[in-house]
Structure formats: C-alpha cells, structure tokens
Amino acid sequence: MDFHKIEKKWQARWKKKKIFEAYIEKRKKFFTSLVIPYVNGNIHIGHSFTYVRTDAYARFKRMQKLNVLLAQGFHATGEPILGAIERLRNGDEAQIATFKAFGATDRDLADFRKKGAEFAARFWSKKIRESVERMGFSIDFRRSFITAIDPAFSRFIEWQYNTLRKKGYVVQGTHPVIWCPHCQSPTGDHDRLKGEGESPIEFTILKFRFKDMYICAATLRPETVFGQTNMWVNPDVEYLIVLVDGKEKWIVSKECAEKLKDQLKKVKASGSIKGNEMIGQHCTAPMIDKDIIILPSKFCDPKIGTGLVTSVPSHAPFDWQALTDLKNDPTELEKYGVDPKILEGLKPISIIKVDGFGEHPAEEVVEKLGVRNQEDFEKLKEALRIIYKKEHHTGIMKENCGEYAGMSVEATKIAVKEKLIKEGLADTIWELTDEVVCRCTTLNHVKILENQWFLKYSDAAWKKRVKYAMTKIKIIPDEARNNFDNTIEWLKDKACARKTGLGTPLPWDPAWIVETLSDSTVYMAYYTIARIISKEKIPPSKLTDAVFDYIFLNKGNPKAVAKTSKLPLRLLNEMKREFEYFYPMDFRNSAKELVQNHLTFYIFQHAAIWPERYWPKIIGVNGFVNVEGEKMSKSKGNIIPLKDLIEQYGADLTRLNIVSSAEGIDDADWRAENIKSLRQRYDFLFSVIKGIKKSKGKKLGNAEFYLNSRLQDILSLVTEYYDHLRFRTVVQHALFDSTNALKWYISRVGSVKNANRRVLENATRTIVKMLAPLTPHLCEEMWSYLGKGFVSIGEWPSTDKKLINKNAEMQEDFLRQMIDDVEQIKKISGIKPKTVKIFIAQPWKFQIYNTVLRNKGKGVNEITKEIMQTDMRKYGNATIGFIQSLYKKINELQEIVPRNKQIEILTEAKHFLESELQCVVSIETAGEHEKAKYSTPQKPGILLE
Ligand SMILES: [Zn+2]
C-alpha cells in the first residue's frame, strides 16, 4: 500500500470538490474549530492529539448528516514569534535548530532575520496549513485569518474590548502582575518560556532591629515568630542598606531592592554590608522582642525574598538542617570568630501542635526523608511542603504563643501579620510561586501596576453568570469539570494589556496592546464572517463597532448601520445570517493544561458578551502527549514535527496511533511500535475488499448471520463511543473487533471467494464507515471499491435491529471455543492427533442445566429435591454430582447452545474444524465412551487419538 499516493489522491479530490466548505443550509449545523496554533513554528506531535480528536469528531458529525463547519486560524499575538525572532537574531542555537526541524531553510532564516516577526508568522502559517492538509483535517480554509496581523481581525478585537469595557468588565486598577523587565510588560501564561500557571504570592517581611537599621526577612509563615532562635545570613552576599520611603534603613539583597522598587516602594541605596560582617552579632526579633544571633548558612538565596531568613528550627526543615550542620562542623563558626558553644543555648522551640507529629516536626521529616545536609535542596523543599501543608490546615498554636495560644495556624498567620504591620515591625513583598521566564529569556518578577487595565474576572456577578453557564455546558469527560470549577472560583483580575508584542492596540489607550490570550477567547465568532470579509475584501474601516454590534448582538437598525458604516446592506445581512446560523460553537477540544486559561476565559468572555443561546455547547478536554513514555521536551529532542510523522507512517496511521493511545483525561503516548499492528488490520481489510468482486458464495447460514449480527453490535457501541470522544475504545471495536469477526467469517467459509458477496459487502461497508472519521484517506480508497461518492460525506450507518441474531453469535462462539479447547489440549498433552473425538453431553444433563439456570433463585437442596422427583433420578449420584457442580458457579451460568444445535453446528462445520485442526473430527453423540462422562452442556468432552 502506498500511503502517500493514496493520501495525495484523496486530498486533491476533496479539495477539487470542495466538500469541506460549509454554507448555510436547511439542515442542522455543527460548528467546531482546531485550537488556534501559534505561528512560531510548525505543528508537532504535541498538537496531534487534540487536532485529530477534533477532526475525527467533526467527520463523525458530518457523516451523521450535520452541516459541519471545521475552521482554523493562526495565532501570532504576543511574544511567541517576536521572542523567537529575537532569539534567532541573537544567534540562539536552540532556536535555530527548532526552526530548522520545523522546515525552515538557511535562506528562510536569513529572511526571518531581515524581515522580522510578521514575515515569519505568515511563513509558519503556510507551513502549518500544509501540515494540517496533509493530515487530512477537514477544514474550511476560506475562514482563516492570522491574529494580530490581519487588520480586520484587529477591528474585531477592538469591538470585543469596547464591548467588555462598556459592561464594566475592563477596569483600571492596581494589582500585582508577573512582569518582564526587558519587555516592560506583564507576562501572560503563553508569553512564558517557563512557569506557565505560576502566580504572584504575598510574603510578609519581618523587620529585625539592628543598630539604627532593620534586617529584613521574608516569610510565608509569620505565625512562627514565636519559635525564632536565630537569623540566617549568606556570608558571601553583599547586602544593600537601602532607605525605604525616606524613613527606614533596611538590609536586603540587591535583587530584593530591585523588586521593592517595582512594588510601589521608594528605595534609595545608602550603603552595603557583607554577610560575613554580620555573623555573630545580634538583632531583635519582632513580636517576641528577643535578641537573636546572626549565623551563617548556605541556603539564603539573594534572589528569593530579602536574601536573609529568620530561623524557626522546630518547624522549618532548612533551619533545622542548617543548625545541625553547624553543630556537626564547629569550624564553620570558628571561621567567623564565633564560639561554637553558643549553639548549646540554641534550643528549638516547639510552638505548633499538629496531629501525627511530636515535638519537632522538622526534625522528624528531615530524618524520614534522609536529608544529608542543607545542600540537599530537593528533599528539604519536599520536607517544607509536607510540614507547611499539615501545619497550615490542622495546626494549633501552643501555650507559648501568648494571645494566640489555642488558635489555628491559619487564623494566627493573618492576625500576626496584621498586628506586626500595624506596629511597624512588618511589611509585605510579592514573590512568584515558582520561577517564570519570559519568551525573551528574561527572568520575571512581580510588579505592582498602578492604573493598569484589567479584565475584572473577580467580579461576583460575572462569576455567577459563568457558574450558571457551566451548568449548561457539556464537559467531556465529566471529570475535567472540577478543574473548570476551581479555576472559576480562584480566578482573579487579569492584566489585559502589554507594552510589547504583536497585537491590537487598546482602542481607548493605544499605548497598550491587548494581551495574548484575549485574542483566543471569542475569535470563533469571527470565523462565521471571515469568509465574507476576505472574499468581498471589506476594508477594516467599514467594520465599525455598530456593524459588529448588529451582526453579533442584534443591536441597531441594519439600514442605518449600513449607511453610517458605508458597508453594503447586502453584506451586513449576509454576515449576520452566517453568524446566526453557525453560532454558537458546538464543540471545542483542547488539552487539559488550557483549562486554567484559554478554556475558562472562553466561557467568561462568552458569558459577558452574549446571551445564553450563543454560549459554547460542548468542551472536550484531553491529556498531554508523551512520546515513547517520556514527556515532550526540547532537551530530549522528541518534539517531532507532524510533517515528519506523516512522511514516515502516512497521515492515517499517525492519526490512528495517537488517538488510540488514550482517552478520557489520560495522557496520550505515541509508541511507534504500535503502528505495525494497526497497519496489519488495514492490509487485511484491503485484501478482503479487493477480493469481493470474486465472491461467489450464495449461502446464508449461521456464519453469515453471525457476521451481520456482530457488526450491528459493534456499530451501536462505536456510535456511542464516538459521541463520548472515546476514540481508544472506538478503535478497539471498529478496527480490532470488526476485523476479528470478518476473519472468523472468512475462515468459516474457507476464503473470500466462497463468501456471500452481499454479506461481505455490507460488512465491509459498515467497517469502512466506522473507521472513516479516524483514517479518512484509507477509507476513501477502500470505499471506492464498495460504494459511490466520498465516504467522508457518506451517511453514518444506522443499527439494523433485524440483523441482530444472538443465537448465531452464541453458536459461532461455541464453535470458536471448541477449537480453542482442542488447541489447548494439544498444547498441554503434546499430542499431534490423527482424530479428534468430540463428545456431546447426554440429553439429561441439558435438561438439568436448563432447570438449574431457570431457577437460579432456589437453593441447591430445593432444586435437587425437585429434580430427584422426576425421571432424572435414574442417574442417581451422577445427577446429584452434576447439580452440585453447577451450583459451584451458579452466578456464571448462562444460556447455552441447545444439544440438537450443538450437534447440528459441529456437523455442519466438520470440514471447517478439520481444516482448522488439521485432523479428522468425529462428533460422538451416543455417550458410551468413558470420556462422555465428563462432557457437560457448556463443554463437550474431547479425546485426541
Ligand atoms: Zn520579556
């Protein structure tokens, strides 16, 4: 089979006949789109899972006779492509390698350098389009656009923002944001090289009197002030002495001083002090008003907090370990002229009672995890997490905590912080939950932005509406719903404008650009009209807010709108009709990591702008993509471009291999070795289908009934699983089970030539249709032998109840079991028999079997008594023994093939059995032989001779 030839052929035919172009029609529509890809490279294996799922679902719905629109645009907004070009211009080797792997030549790279981001964005949009077309995605490309580059689309974004602002959802405010000092912009989730999902978190700065200054230490646990024993300083760091807000002198790291400047503090340097100069001196701990000694440590990181740390050894693993290290090596203190004896006075102070721990939780966890020293960073971080979680949620302050004794840790944390701030002994600093790096490769920090524009996602009324929307939206699988609910609950105001990057200027404050994710929340509405805008070459100036208001929100008088916008009324109405017909979006599928941004914002913005009937219908969520069991990463070099997979395996097997690897919320795993078994099934199907025209069989017997019936079973399951996006199970049934049934049938009749042509045609037609959404090219090719037109727009088969024949299935299963049992005995005994004798159980056993089966509710004694009153009693102990053996597995008893049918089917299939078993088969019904005693109605006896 030449996959590439077959794929090219059908792609060309689909294109020529324009079968994926969707227009307004009388029948019901189904609107979906592929997740809009960033144009900073080509699409790769990471895109494959969500994309194939979306296309397969669209194709399935199309075959169910819905008027399907599958759209796709391109995303250029924000930092991704600008960052990539900047890295390229700086000679970043990794970026050059990535571009090349995705299909750019040296000449292309020279063009990127010279012509910049917009050129590169267009370049990649073309490459992506090539890849998706080669994958066979059934897209209506007339509706495509590139965000941030297409001026008409930018007009749409302006309308979106004007609308949100009018509703009070875009507001000015002062908030902490994740800030890139190089780009001078807030860094959204998708503008990050590292740290997606991280957020700002507020630390308390504790102030320790030290001469006429304060040593500052940042903490997330202000309630632990009662357990402080000493201060930690990094001997090698040169700390700054800074004048803060013109009032106090603080000792902090240089990095901290920079952050404070971005957090509304006036910071002026007035000197510096080396860490080692402070060692051995004392400072006064806040709240407990106690002088504590300053000691050296290695874990004080100038980049985190203030670069100094207060020590609470009983409850903080790092502190416990650092003290232990000093005790183990007294020279560490002697180096700085401090007498190690002072350590004897430093006893850990236990201040929190927590279930499951004794006096000093830090000591316990450090020992349990086997921490060696304070440089055992990962283990100490893990210890910190364990204790923090446990103490935060269940800890109670002990008697030695003054007015807070008996209070929960959670409440004390807040109360202590408030009190210390009021007394001037504490302040706050915002930090990141973990490291964030901008796409420009700069390390980010938190900045408090004043009068910045925010989307007011915290708005109670807005959230309420979104929560209501969630009751209307179907989430597949349902287990992803929790993730949405949590995101909605916790979502805070979000900076919505940047200074740099590609994008649409904020219409009322054009010094700012609308941030990246906003361009991907309601763009689906634009697909409905994009075709008309580009076909009619409508200039952006005519796409006024009034035009969009009329199209999308039904506001205003169309004639008046047409007149003031100078847009022909005909086009205005045409766009309105398209929107009204295709909207809302019926299905959107994305990966689970996008729930916390894209997908939730999608619901928020729709709930804000549109009334209920335009809200999203179904949201599908899937897992990550792993490659050969490993996470995808640049360093592993396993981010394989889709074009390479197509080149190697063909589009269809690539599609099939990825979607059959997982379903539900599970992560997909690309395993190249699985392709082989998939391919074999298609080779088999092709060989059968190509042979059908030679099929001459006329018989319509059990084997035919069986095949008909099995395929109806499979079809009804497959239809249901498609609807639930469970493609892994679909493949199990539609490919493996159905070809198994087909193989069985062909071996039953001996060959394709002996098969009943009509039965075989119907069966293969059903199989091909069931597989068409997943492997469209191969199915078109097979369909060309079986039917007319394109299978891609053929009708999904409906289940034919008349063909379901449970008796036929039972009898064929009986026959198959027979063969399996003989093979099993052959294997165990090592005998190569000349004859196989099959002993059918005696009639009385069938009689008893059925009596027991029909009276499962009755006890064994009752049934035995009843049976022994009939003429069955003449077999005596054998009767009783048989009843008892049935009761051992009473719950597993099922309908069985009647005795006469067993004889009939074995006799009819004698030749088949002989050819399968490669020996003479004799069917024994008389029951004189010793072996016959062991025959049961479920399992005839077998003797090899
Ligand atoms: Zn940056």
PDB file of C-alpha atoms in Angstrom, residues 849 856 883-894 938:
ATOM      1  CA  TYR A 849     -28.688 -27.488  33.233  1.00  0.00           C
ATOM      2  CA  LYS A 856     -31.209 -19.650  39.997  1.00  0.00           C
ATOM      3  CA  ILE A 883     -26.313 -30.356  40.125  1.00  0.00           C
ATOM      4  CA  GLN A 884     -23.680 -29.642  42.755  1.00  0.00           C
ATOM      5  CA  SER A 885     -21.049 -28.856  40.147  1.00  0.00           C
ATOM      6  CA  LEU A 886     -23.440 -26.335  38.552  1.00  0.00           C
ATOM      7  CA  TYR A 887     -24.083 -24.662  41.891  1.00  0.00           C
ATOM      8  CA  LYS A 888     -20.400 -24.065  42.404  1.00  0.00           C
ATOM      9  CA  LYS A 889     -20.603 -21.454  39.662  1.00  0.00           C
ATOM     10  CA  ILE A 890     -24.283 -20.663  39.857  1.00  0.00           C
ATOM     11  CA  ASN A 891     -23.796 -16.929  39.125  1.00  0.00           C
ATOM     12  CA  GLU A 892     -21.860 -17.631  35.941  1.00  0.00           C
ATOM     13  CA  LEU A 893     -24.495 -19.898  34.355  1.00  0.00           C
ATOM     14  CA  GLN A 894     -25.707 -18.541  31.035  1.00  0.00           C
ATOM     15  CA  GLN A 938     -21.253 -25.996  28.287  1.00  0.00           C
TER      16      GLN A 938
END
